[in-house]
């Protein structure tokens, strides 16, 4: 059985969502981000991203990390693309062209959307007003319009069906949902995101995420 290191409140959620869609048994080992602990290096501290035991698996000290029978892979988008290829359609690629498109959208999300979307979430959930993230919201206008146009024509990112590409992108766009008005201007995108987040697999893993505390003593 593959092992996934991380927490529910991390990018491991993307991998857990895909695993739930596939019906893939996975051992989930909790590794807490060090910043969520008062003293991550204290004696008796729970396993965290600064623990020597975890750094032996992931020298970068970041979650999630997948151990698939001794094959170690980090970066959530790469993990999801790997698992989707391994277990195949409907969530993975059916052709080399679909494989390339799934990589394209993952890279587009990571380079054009995630940084600003995450900044919006962190600021607004921390109590900042929407005006404080006006620059980030403005920078997202073009990539969100690209997504909206594509989804308006095709319904999904790749192959006209729900795939790992939708999971990866939905989890990036989710960060921008903290903004009260930003996504409302993009009808096809908003409808697609709502459909993604209404799936049984997402609802199940989101319920688990909500049980996890934001910080650990």
mmCIF file with all atom_site columns, N, CA and C in Angstrom, residues 41 56 70 75 116 140:
data_model
loop_
_atom_site.group_PDB
_atom_site.id
_atom_site.type_symbol
_atom_site.label_atom_id
_atom_site.label_alt_id
_atom_site.label_comp_id
_atom_site.label_asym_id
_atom_site.label_entity_id
_atom_site.label_seq_id
_atom_site.pdbx_PDB_ins_code
_atom_site.Cartn_x
_atom_site.Cartn_y
_atom_site.Cartn_z
_atom_site.occupancy
_atom_site.B_iso_or_equiv
_atom_site.pdbx_formal_charge
_atom_site.auth_seq_id
_atom_site.auth_comp_id
_atom_site.auth_asym_id
_atom_site.auth_atom_id
_atom_site.pdbx_PDB_model_num
ATOM 1  N N  . UNK A 1 41  ? 10.808 21.195 17.428  1.00 0.00 ? 41  UNK A N  1
ATOM 2  C CA . UNK A 1 41  ? 12.013 20.426 17.748  1.00 0.00 ? 41  UNK A CA 1
ATOM 3  C C  . UNK A 1 41  ? 12.064 19.977 19.202  1.00 0.00 ? 41  UNK A C  1
ATOM 4  N N  . UNK A 1 56  ? 14.551 12.592 6.445   1.00 0.00 ? 56  UNK A N  1
ATOM 5  C CA . UNK A 1 56  ? 15.210 11.467 5.783   1.00 0.00 ? 56  UNK A CA 1
ATOM 6  C C  . UNK A 1 56  ? 14.414 11.012 4.569   1.00 0.00 ? 56  UNK A C  1
ATOM 7  N N  . UNK A 1 70  ? 8.631  2.254  -2.114  1.00 0.00 ? 70  UNK A N  1
ATOM 8  C CA . UNK A 1 70  ? 10.022 2.688  -2.152  1.00 0.00 ? 70  UNK A CA 1
ATOM 9  C C  . UNK A 1 70  ? 10.304 3.774  -3.169  1.00 0.00 ? 70  UNK A C  1
ATOM 10 N N  . UNK A 1 75  ? 5.848  16.957 -4.295  1.00 0.00 ? 75  UNK A N  1
ATOM 11 C CA . UNK A 1 75  ? 5.074  17.916 -5.088  1.00 0.00 ? 75  UNK A CA 1
ATOM 12 C C  . UNK A 1 75  ? 3.714  17.319 -5.449  1.00 0.00 ? 75  UNK A C  1
ATOM 13 N N  . UNK A 1 116 ? -0.941 33.852 -6.399  1.00 0.00 ? 116 UNK A N  1
ATOM 14 C CA . UNK A 1 116 ? -1.864 34.933 -6.064  1.00 0.00 ? 116 UNK A CA 1
ATOM 15 C C  . UNK A 1 116 ? -3.123 34.407 -5.379  1.00 0.00 ? 116 UNK A C  1
ATOM 16 N N  . UNK A 1 140 ? -4.983 37.846 -11.344 1.00 0.00 ? 140 UNK A N  1
ATOM 17 C CA . UNK A 1 140 ? -5.694 36.609 -11.648 1.00 0.00 ? 140 UNK A CA 1
ATOM 18 C C  . UNK A 1 140 ? -6.723 36.766 -12.760 1.00 0.00 ? 140 UNK A C  1
#
